[in-house]
Coordinates of C-alpha atoms and ligand atoms in Angstrom, one line a residue:
Chain A
M9 CA 0.0 0.1 -0.1
S10 CA 1.2 3.6 -0.5
A11 CA 2.2 6.2 2.2
P12 CA -0.8 7.5 4.0
I13 CA -2.4 10.8 3.3
L14 CA -2.9 11.2 7.0
R15 CA -1.0 10.4 9.9
V16 CA -1.6 11.1 13.4
A17 CA 0.7 10.4 16.4
G18 CA 0.5 11.0 20.0
L19 CA -2.1 13.8 19.3
S20 CA -4.0 15.1 22.4
A21 CA -6.4 18.4 22.4
H22 CA -7.8 20.3 25.4
I23 CA -11.1 22.2 25.2
A24 CA -11.7 24.8 27.8
G25 CA -9.3 22.8 29.8
Q26 CA -10.6 19.6 30.0
Q27 CA -8.3 16.9 28.1
V28 CA -10.4 15.6 25.2
V29 CA -8.2 14.2 22.9
E30 CA -5.2 11.6 24.7
D31 CA -2.2 10.8 22.9
V32 CA -4.0 9.7 19.9
S33 CA -2.2 7.5 16.6
F34 CA -3.5 6.4 13.7
E35 CA -3.1 6.5 10.1
V36 CA -5.6 7.2 7.2
P37 CA -4.8 5.3 4.1
A38 CA -4.3 7.7 0.6
T39 CA -7.5 5.9 -1.1
G40 CA -10.7 5.0 0.2
V41 CA -13.0 5.9 3.8
T42 CA -11.3 5.2 7.2
A43 CA -14.1 5.1 9.7
L44 CA -13.0 7.0 12.8
L45 CA -16.0 5.5 15.3
G46 CA -16.9 5.8 18.7
R47 CA -19.7 6.0 21.7
N48 CA -21.1 9.6 21.9
G49 CA -18.6 12.5 24.1
V50 CA -15.1 9.6 22.7
G51 CA -13.6 12.8 21.1
K52 CA -14.7 12.3 17.7
T53 CA -15.1 15.7 16.6
S54 CA -12.9 16.8 18.6
T55 CA -10.2 15.0 17.2
L56 CA -10.8 16.3 13.8
K57 CA -10.9 19.8 14.8
A58 CA -7.8 18.8 16.3
I59 CA -6.1 17.7 13.0
I60 CA -7.2 21.0 11.0
G61 CA -6.1 23.2 14.0
L62 CA -9.9 24.7 15.3
I63 CA -9.3 23.7 18.8
G64 CA -5.3 23.6 20.4
R65 CA -3.5 20.7 20.1
R66 CA -0.5 19.0 20.7
G67 CA 0.8 16.3 18.7
T68 CA 2.5 15.5 15.4
V69 CA -0.1 15.9 12.3
E70 CA 1.3 14.6 9.0
F71 CA -0.1 15.4 5.9
D72 CA 0.9 14.0 2.9
G73 CA 4.6 13.8 4.6
E74 CA 4.1 17.0 5.7
R75 CA 3.7 18.3 9.2
I76 CA 0.8 20.7 9.8
D77 CA 0.2 20.6 13.3
G78 CA 1.4 23.7 13.9
Q79 CA -0.1 26.0 11.2
P80 CA -2.9 28.0 11.7
T81 CA -6.5 26.4 10.2
H82 CA -6.8 28.7 7.0
R83 CA -3.4 27.0 5.8
I84 CA -4.2 23.4 6.5
V85 CA -7.5 23.9 4.7
Q86 CA -5.8 25.6 1.8
R87 CA -3.6 22.6 1.1
G88 CA -6.6 20.2 0.3
I89 CA -8.5 19.6 3.6
G90 CA -12.4 19.5 3.1
Y91 CA -13.9 19.6 6.1
V92 CA -17.7 18.8 6.8
P93 CA -18.9 19.5 10.1
E94 CA -21.0 17.7 12.7
D95 CA -24.3 19.6 12.3
R96 CA -23.7 21.1 8.8
E97 CA -22.5 24.6 9.8
V98 CA -24.3 26.0 7.1
F99 CA -23.8 30.1 6.6
A100 CA -28.2 30.4 7.4
S101 CA -27.9 33.9 6.1
L102 CA -26.1 33.3 3.0
S103 CA -27.9 32.0 0.3
V104 CA -27.0 28.6 -1.1
E105 CA -24.7 30.0 -3.8
E106 CA -23.5 32.5 -1.8
N107 CA -22.3 29.6 0.3
L108 CA -20.6 27.4 -2.3
R109 CA -18.9 30.4 -3.5
L110 CA -17.6 31.2 0.1
A111 CA -16.1 28.0 0.0
E112 CA -14.7 27.4 -3.6
R113 CA -10.9 28.1 -3.7
H114 CA -9.2 28.4 -6.7
G115 CA -12.8 29.0 -8.6
G116 CA -14.0 25.7 -7.7
P117 CA -13.4 23.3 -10.0
N118 CA -15.8 20.4 -9.3
R119 CA -18.6 22.6 -10.0
T120 CA -20.2 20.5 -12.2
L121 CA -19.3 17.2 -10.2
V122 CA -21.6 19.1 -7.4
D123 CA -24.4 20.2 -9.6
E124 CA -24.8 16.6 -10.7
L125 CA -24.6 15.4 -7.3
F126 CA -26.7 18.0 -5.8
P127 CA -29.1 18.8 -8.6
D128 CA -31.9 20.3 -5.4
L129 CA -29.4 23.1 -4.7
V130 CA -28.9 23.9 -7.8
A131 CA -33.2 24.6 -8.0
R132 CA -32.3 26.6 -4.5
A133 CA -29.2 28.5 -5.1
S134 CA -31.0 31.4 -4.3
Q135 CA -32.5 30.6 -0.9
P136 CA -31.6 31.0 2.3
A137 CA -29.3 28.1 3.6
G138 CA -31.0 28.6 7.1
T139 CA -34.1 27.8 5.5
L140 CA -33.2 24.6 3.8
S141 CA -34.4 21.0 5.2
G142 CA -31.5 19.2 7.7
G143 CA -30.9 17.1 4.5
Q144 CA -30.5 19.9 2.2
Q145 CA -28.1 21.5 4.6
Q146 CA -26.4 18.5 4.3
M147 CA -26.1 18.6 0.8
V148 CA -24.6 22.1 0.8
S149 CA -22.0 21.5 3.4
L150 CA -21.0 18.1 1.6
A151 CA -21.0 20.4 -1.7
R152 CA -18.7 23.0 -0.4
A153 CA -16.2 20.6 0.8
L154 CA -16.1 18.7 -3.1
I155 CA -16.7 21.9 -5.0
N156 CA -13.0 21.6 -4.8
D157 CA -9.7 19.8 -5.5
N158 CA -9.1 18.1 -2.3
R159 CA -6.7 15.2 -1.3
L160 CA -8.4 14.5 1.9
L161 CA -12.0 15.0 3.5
L162 CA -12.8 14.7 7.1
V163 CA -16.8 14.2 7.4
D164 CA -18.5 14.1 10.9
E165 CA -21.4 12.5 10.9
P166 CA -23.3 13.4 8.3
T167 CA -26.2 11.6 8.4
K168 CA -27.2 12.4 11.5
G169 CA -30.7 13.2 12.4
L170 CA -31.5 12.5 9.0
A171 CA -34.5 10.8 7.0
P172 CA -33.5 6.8 5.9
L173 CA -34.2 7.8 2.1
I174 CA -32.1 11.1 2.6
V175 CA -29.1 8.8 4.6
V176 CA -29.1 6.5 1.3
D177 CA -28.4 9.8 -0.6
V178 CA -25.8 11.2 1.1
A179 CA -24.2 7.3 1.8
E180 CA -24.2 7.5 -2.5
A181 CA -22.5 10.8 -2.8
L182 CA -19.8 10.3 -0.8
A183 CA -19.1 6.8 -2.0
R184 CA -19.1 8.6 -5.0
A185 CA -16.0 11.5 -3.6
A186 CA -14.5 8.1 -1.7
R187 CA -13.6 7.4 -5.6
A188 CA -11.8 10.0 -6.2
V189 CA -10.0 11.7 -2.9
P190 CA -9.9 9.7 0.8
I191 CA -12.2 10.2 3.4
L192 CA -11.9 10.0 7.5
L193 CA -15.5 9.8 8.1
V194 CA -17.3 9.8 12.0
E195 CA -20.3 7.5 11.3
Q196 CA -22.9 6.3 13.8
N197 CA -24.4 4.5 11.4
L198 CA -23.0 1.3 10.6
E199 CA -24.6 0.0 7.8
V200 CA -23.5 3.5 6.2
V201 CA -19.7 2.7 7.2
R202 CA -20.2 -1.3 6.3
K203 CA -21.1 0.0 3.0
L204 CA -18.5 2.7 2.7
A205 CA -15.1 1.9 5.0
H206 CA -12.4 0.1 4.5
T207 CA -10.8 0.9 7.5
V208 CA -12.3 1.4 11.3
V209 CA -10.7 3.4 13.9
V210 CA -12.3 3.1 17.2
L211 CA -11.8 5.7 20.0
E212 CA -12.8 5.1 23.7
G213 CA -12.2 8.5 26.7
G214 CA -10.6 10.0 24.1
R215 CA -7.9 7.3 23.1
V216 CA -8.0 4.8 20.4
A217 CA -9.1 1.5 21.4
H218 CA -9.1 -0.7 18.1
V219 CA -7.8 -0.4 14.8
G220 CA -8.8 -2.6 12.4
L221 CA -10.6 -3.8 8.7
A222 CA -14.1 -2.7 8.9
Q223 CA -15.4 -5.7 8.1
E224 CA -13.6 -7.7 10.8
L225 CA -15.0 -4.7 13.6
L226 CA -18.8 -5.2 12.2
D227 CA -18.7 -9.1 11.4
D228 CA -17.5 -9.2 15.5
D229 CA -21.2 -8.8 16.9
E230 CA -19.4 -8.9 20.6
L231 CA -16.8 -6.7 19.6
T232 CA -18.7 -3.5 17.9
K233 CA -21.1 -4.2 20.9
R234 CA -18.2 -3.5 23.7
L235 CA -17.0 -0.7 21.7
L236 CA -19.7 0.8 20.3
G237 CA -22.8 -0.3 22.8
V238 CA -25.1 -1.4 19.7
H239 CA -25.3 -4.3 17.8
S240 CA -24.0 -4.4 14.8
A241 CA -26.1 -7.1 13.3
H242 CA -29.4 -4.6 13.7
A243 CA -28.1 -1.7 13.1
Q244 CA -31.1 0.0 12.4
A245 CA -31.8 1.9 8.7
N246 CA -33.2 5.1 10.4
G247 CA -29.9 6.2 11.6
E248 CA -28.6 6.5 15.4
A249 CA -30.2 9.2 17.2
S250 CA -27.3 11.1 19.2
Chain B
M1 CA -45.6 72.4 13.5
S2 CA -42.7 73.9 12.3
T3 CA -40.9 72.9 15.1
V4 CA -42.1 69.2 14.8
I5 CA -40.7 69.2 11.7
L6 CA -37.3 71.0 12.6
L7 CA -37.0 68.4 15.6
I8 CA -37.4 65.7 13.1
I9 CA -34.8 67.3 10.4
T10 CA -32.8 67.9 13.4
G11 CA -32.8 64.6 14.8
L12 CA -32.2 62.8 11.6
G13 CA -29.2 65.0 11.0
L14 CA -28.1 63.7 14.5
G15 CA -29.1 60.2 14.1
A16 CA -26.8 60.4 11.3
L17 CA -23.9 61.1 12.8
Y18 CA -24.9 58.6 15.6
F19 CA -25.0 56.0 12.4
L20 CA -21.3 57.0 11.1
V21 CA -19.9 56.1 14.5
A22 CA -22.4 52.6 15.2
S23 CA -22.4 50.9 12.0
G24 CA -18.5 50.5 12.8
L25 CA -18.9 49.7 15.8
S26 CA -21.7 46.9 15.0
L27 CA -19.9 45.8 12.1
I28 CA -16.5 45.1 14.2
Y29 CA -18.2 43.7 17.5
G30 CA -20.2 41.6 14.8
L31 CA -17.2 40.1 13.3
M32 CA -14.6 40.0 15.6
G33 CA -16.5 40.4 18.9
V34 CA -14.8 43.3 19.8
L35 CA -15.9 46.4 21.9
N36 CA -14.1 49.2 19.9
F37 CA -14.0 52.2 22.8
A38 CA -10.9 53.3 20.4
H39 CA -13.8 54.4 17.8
G40 CA -14.4 58.2 19.1
S41 CA -10.5 58.6 18.1
F42 CA -11.3 58.0 14.9
L43 CA -13.6 60.5 14.2
T44 CA -11.9 63.0 16.0
L45 CA -8.6 62.1 13.8
G46 CA -11.0 63.2 10.9
A47 CA -12.0 66.0 11.8
F48 CA -8.9 67.6 13.3
A49 CA -7.3 66.6 9.8
G50 CA -10.1 67.4 7.8
W51 CA -10.1 71.2 9.5
E52 CA -6.7 71.0 8.7
F53 CA -7.0 69.8 5.0
A54 CA -10.0 72.7 4.7
R55 CA -7.6 75.3 6.2
R56 CA -4.7 75.1 4.3
M57 CA -7.4 75.3 1.2
G58 CA -8.7 78.2 2.4
G59 CA -11.8 77.3 3.7
G60 CA -15.5 78.3 2.4
S61 CA -15.6 76.2 -1.3
W62 CA -17.7 73.3 -2.0
L63 CA -14.7 71.4 -3.6
T64 CA -12.8 71.7 -0.4
F65 CA -15.7 70.7 1.6
F66 CA -16.1 67.6 -0.3
A67 CA -12.0 67.2 -0.3
S68 CA -12.0 67.2 3.5
L69 CA -15.1 64.7 3.4
V70 CA -12.7 62.7 1.6
V71 CA -9.0 63.2 3.6
G72 CA -11.5 62.3 7.0
A73 CA -12.7 59.3 5.4
V74 CA -9.3 58.4 4.3
V75 CA -7.8 59.5 7.9
G76 CA -9.8 57.4 9.6
A77 CA -9.7 54.6 7.8
V78 CA -5.9 54.2 7.9
V79 CA -5.5 54.8 11.3
A80 CA -8.1 52.7 12.2
A81 CA -6.6 49.8 9.8
A82 CA -3.7 50.6 11.7
T83 CA -5.1 49.9 15.0
E84 CA -6.5 46.4 14.4
F85 CA -3.0 45.5 12.5
L86 CA -0.6 46.7 15.3
L87 CA -2.4 46.4 18.3
I88 CA -5.7 44.6 17.6
R89 CA -5.2 41.7 15.9
R90 CA -2.2 40.4 18.6
L91 CA -5.2 40.1 21.1
Y92 CA -6.9 37.6 18.7
E93 CA -9.8 36.1 20.7
R94 CA -8.7 37.7 24.2
H95 CA -11.5 40.2 24.4
I96 CA -10.6 41.9 27.7
E97 CA -7.5 42.9 26.6
Q98 CA -8.4 44.2 23.6
V99 CA -11.0 46.2 24.9
L100 CA -8.1 47.4 27.6
V101 CA -6.3 48.4 24.6
T102 CA -8.9 50.2 23.1
V103 CA -9.7 52.3 25.8
G104 CA -5.9 53.0 26.4
L105 CA -5.7 54.0 23.1
A106 CA -8.7 56.6 23.2
L107 CA -7.2 57.8 26.6
A108 CA -3.5 58.3 25.1
S109 CA -5.4 60.1 21.9
V110 CA -7.5 62.6 23.8
A111 CA -4.2 62.9 25.1
L112 CA -2.2 63.3 22.0
F113 CA -5.0 66.0 20.6
D114 CA -4.7 67.5 23.5
G115 CA -0.7 68.6 22.8
I116 CA -1.4 69.0 18.8
W117 CA -4.0 71.1 19.2
G118 CA -4.9 72.8 22.4
T119 CA -7.8 72.1 24.2
D120 CA -10.0 74.8 22.9
P121 CA -12.4 74.2 20.0
I122 CA -11.0 75.4 17.1
Y123 CA -14.1 77.0 15.0
V124 CA -14.1 75.8 11.4
T125 CA -15.8 77.2 8.4
G126 CA -17.3 75.6 5.4
P127 CA -19.9 76.8 1.9
A128 CA -22.1 80.0 3.5
W129 CA -24.9 77.9 2.8
L130 CA -23.5 75.0 5.2
T131 CA -24.8 77.7 8.0
Q132 CA -27.6 79.4 6.5
T133 CA -31.4 77.6 6.8
S134 CA -33.7 76.0 4.5
D135 CA -37.7 76.8 4.7
I136 CA -39.5 73.5 5.3
L137 CA -43.5 74.0 5.6
G138 CA -42.9 76.4 7.5
A139 CA -39.6 75.5 9.9
R140 CA -35.9 77.4 9.4
V141 CA -33.9 74.1 9.4
P142 CA -30.2 74.8 9.1
N143 CA -28.8 73.4 5.8
D144 CA -26.1 71.3 7.4
R145 CA -28.9 68.9 8.8
F146 CA -29.3 67.8 5.0
V147 CA -25.7 66.7 4.0
L148 CA -25.6 64.8 7.2
I149 CA -28.6 62.5 6.1
I150 CA -27.4 62.4 3.0
A151 CA -24.3 61.1 3.9
A152 CA -25.4 58.8 6.4
V153 CA -27.6 57.1 3.5
F154 CA -24.3 57.0 1.1
V155 CA -22.9 55.3 3.6
L156 CA -25.4 52.9 4.8
L157 CA -26.1 51.9 0.9
A158 CA -22.3 51.8 0.2
I159 CA -21.6 49.5 3.4
V160 CA -25.2 47.1 2.3
A161 CA -23.5 47.1 -1.2
F162 CA -20.0 46.4 -0.4
L163 CA -21.5 43.1 1.7
K164 CA -23.8 41.9 -0.4
F165 CA -21.5 42.0 -3.9
T166 CA -18.0 42.1 -2.7
R167 CA -16.0 38.5 -1.8
Y168 CA -14.6 40.6 1.2
G169 CA -18.4 41.0 2.2
L170 CA -19.4 37.5 2.2
I171 CA -16.6 36.7 4.0
I172 CA -17.4 39.4 6.7
R173 CA -21.6 38.6 6.7
A174 CA -20.3 34.6 7.0
G175 CA -17.9 35.8 9.7
V176 CA -20.3 37.4 11.7
E177 CA -22.2 34.3 11.7
N178 CA -19.9 31.5 12.1
R179 CA -16.5 33.0 12.2
S180 CA -14.4 29.7 12.8
M181 CA -16.4 28.1 10.0
V182 CA -14.9 30.8 7.8
T183 CA -11.0 29.3 8.6
A184 CA -12.1 26.1 8.2
L185 CA -13.1 26.8 4.6
G186 CA -9.4 28.2 4.3
I187 CA -10.3 31.8 4.4
D188 CA -7.7 34.2 7.0
V189 CA -10.6 35.6 8.7
R190 CA -8.3 38.1 9.6
R191 CA -8.2 39.7 6.3
A192 CA -11.7 40.8 7.3
F193 CA -11.0 42.3 10.4
T194 CA -9.1 44.6 9.1
V195 CA -11.6 45.2 6.3
V196 CA -13.9 46.1 8.7
F197 CA -12.4 48.1 10.8
A198 CA -11.4 50.1 8.1
I199 CA -14.5 50.4 6.4
G200 CA -15.5 51.5 10.2
G201 CA -12.6 54.0 10.7
A202 CA -13.9 55.8 7.1
A203 CA -17.3 56.6 8.3
A204 CA -16.8 57.9 11.8
G205 CA -13.5 59.9 10.0
L206 CA -16.1 61.4 7.5
G207 CA -18.4 61.4 10.6
G208 CA -15.6 63.8 12.6
V209 CA -15.9 66.2 9.4
L210 CA -19.4 66.4 9.0
A211 CA -19.9 66.5 13.4
S212 CA -17.4 69.6 13.2
H213 CA -19.7 71.5 10.7
Y214 CA -22.8 70.4 12.8
F215 CA -21.5 71.6 15.7
G216 CA -19.0 74.4 14.2
Y217 CA -16.2 73.3 16.0
V218 CA -13.6 70.7 16.5
S219 CA -11.9 69.8 19.5
P220 CA -9.8 66.7 21.5
Q221 CA -13.4 65.7 23.1
L222 CA -15.3 65.6 19.9
G223 CA -15.3 61.9 19.6
G224 CA -15.7 60.6 23.2
S225 CA -18.8 62.7 23.5
L226 CA -20.4 61.0 20.4
L227 CA -19.0 57.5 21.1
I228 CA -21.4 57.2 24.0
F229 CA -24.6 57.4 22.0
A230 CA -23.4 55.6 19.5
F231 CA -22.6 52.6 21.7
I232 CA -25.8 53.4 22.9
V233 CA -27.7 52.8 19.6
T234 CA -25.3 49.6 18.6
V235 CA -26.7 48.1 22.3
I236 CA -30.4 49.4 21.1
G237 CA -30.3 48.2 17.6
G238 CA -28.6 44.9 18.0
L239 CA -25.1 44.1 18.3
G240 CA -23.8 43.4 14.9
S241 CA -26.6 44.7 13.3
L242 CA -26.3 47.4 10.7
A243 CA -29.7 47.5 9.7
G244 CA -30.8 47.7 13.5
A245 CA -27.8 50.2 13.9
A246 CA -29.5 52.4 11.5
M247 CA -32.8 52.1 12.9
A248 CA -31.6 53.1 16.2
S249 CA -30.1 55.6 15.4
V250 CA -33.0 57.2 14.2
I251 CA -35.2 56.5 17.0
V252 CA -32.6 57.9 19.8
A253 CA -31.7 61.4 18.2
I254 CA -35.3 62.1 17.4
L255 CA -36.1 60.9 21.2
Q256 CA -33.2 63.1 22.1
Q257 CA -34.3 66.1 20.2
F258 CA -38.3 66.0 21.2
A259 CA -37.2 65.4 25.0
N260 CA -34.7 68.6 24.7
F261 CA -37.2 70.5 23.6
F262 CA -40.8 69.3 25.2
L263 CA -39.9 67.8 28.8
G264 CA -36.8 70.6 29.7
G265 CA -33.3 69.5 28.4
T266 CA -34.0 65.6 29.1
G267 CA -33.1 64.4 26.0
D268 CA -30.4 62.0 27.7
L269 CA -31.8 60.7 30.7
V270 CA -34.7 59.9 28.2
V271 CA -31.8 57.9 25.6
V272 CA -31.2 56.2 29.1
L273 CA -33.8 54.8 30.4
L274 CA -34.8 53.6 26.4
L275 CA -31.6 51.6 27.0
A276 CA -32.5 50.4 30.1
A277 CA -36.2 49.8 28.7
V278 CA -34.8 47.7 26.1
L279 CA -32.3 45.7 27.7
L280 CA -35.0 44.9 29.8
I281 CA -37.3 43.7 27.3
R282 CA -34.9 42.6 24.4
P283 CA -32.0 42.2 26.0
T284 CA -30.3 41.4 22.2
G285 CA -31.6 44.0 20.4
L286 CA -33.9 45.4 18.0
R287 CA -32.4 43.2 15.0
G288 CA -29.9 41.4 17.4
S289 CA -29.1 37.7 17.3
K290 CA -26.3 37.1 19.8
A291 CA -26.6 39.3 23.3
Ligands
LIG329 N1 -17.4 23.5 23.9 C1 -17.2 22.5 24.9 N2 -16.7 22.7 25.7 C2 -16.7 21.7 27.4 N3 -16.6 20.4 26.7 C3 -16.6 19.7 25.4 C4 -17.3 20.7 24.6 N4 -17.1 20.6 23.5 C5 -16.5 18.9 24.0 N5 -16.2 18.8 25.2 C6 -16.1 17.5 25.4 O1 -15.3 17.3 24.4 C7 -15.3 15.4 24.9 C8 -15.3 15.0 23.2 O2 -16.4 15.4 22.7 P1 -16.4 15.2 21.2 O3 -15.1 15.2 20.3 O4 -17.7 15.8 20.5 O5 -17.4 13.4 20.8 P2 -18.1 12.6 20.4 O6 -17.8 13.4 18.6 O7 -17.3 11.7 19.9 O8 -19.1 13.0 20.6 C9 -17.0 15.1 25.4 O9 -16.4 14.6 26.5 C10 -17.5 16.7 25.3 O10 -18.3 16.4 26.6
LIG330 MG1 -19.0 14.3 17.7

């Protein structure tokens, strides 16, 4: 296998004086989807934020062989990392088109791909993003990351709180994106994980508790139950309540 | 009737001055969370710069007057941008320290202006028409009011157009909502901070020159006294809301005029009572989303 696109070593992070990520180390391969799993509050979101410097962090983060842990967020993102945050974080007062235009670097090279993936957004280009449904807002958030030629996507619970049919759409868009760019995906819906992810990294209490193949974890009901608190065999189709 | 008209138009003129200061305060707070107590200094400096310019050009012509407005705006913009770049930026996200720096700058700049221009008011002269009056439905309205109102409307439209149609405007609007997400899109939001300071400084500097014609003089205290009301306007309008600041400027200034005339000079008291009432009933202000 080729060199990993992202290497995290000894990463720690604090929020409000509390340690939320402790000595986390893992790698993201240069292709496919890597799932970052764990129960609520184990530090998945904080790990993603620490990687791009949205929260203070210590440790090593290498992106495509280069250290990025000392750089400010905007520089890190400009290197080619797309971030799709938990809870979407679209700019509610900006129109759909303005949200996309804001995200465009170098003229937004993948505009046609985005328009093709999310035709709904084309029709609603001038609508304020805050008036969109949750699913549509998630499309905007994904589109903001997909519109650029990124070399890595960090996607945080993209199916959270969405209706089953929309979950399928989102998973479809991610699968399509994953053919061109590696993805580090935080996801509670194990069916989506099963469909998309090759490798998994499981966190527990801010630390890495397990690394392995997605298939192996999800086929092991005992292990899944112990690490994630749910039965993989009965992974609900309606997404996880948060 | 003529008294009411005079009070309304004078109120609009004064409200225009408040807005020229409050617009910058509101934008700066909205984007950066900084209460800029140095904003009055940008106004005072703009006023002095406009006066120094007009004096050298030999007063009275319209050309000199308009050029002095530009000089005031440019000086205000440059000094404000420098303030952000050299002082505020170093204290990124440290709001208490940022406020302390702006308070210190306000105090120091008044002392500096005292040293350069003295503590006595300096009387300004402009085109003669400005000091004359026009007859509006029987009221004799000083003409400078009209210039103030036009200038404020122009500034409001210019800022709205800037926010709506430029890349920086887009970044600023997004940043007011969610600054960290803007950086997570690969944008250096700190550049927008400098731009916002420059815009606020330009409006304040322009306001300074206009204020000197409205009051008839420049003094080192000019900015400080207007700043108090501009802050009240900003809070009543809702911190961070430009439209709120515009509405509140007009309401506060007109109320102030009426109270001064009909309630025995209690204008300032009434404004403070209004502020208290708004804070009690609607703590986020007329148009504010975050407290
Ligand atoms: N803004 C915050 N202030 C204080 N604690 C926080 C904040 N955000 C997250 N935390 C805490 O950090 C820990 C990790 O949170 P998070 O990274 O969001 O977990 P996950 O994404 O795995 O659910 C949790 O214990 C959470 O309570
Ligand atoms: Mg999370």
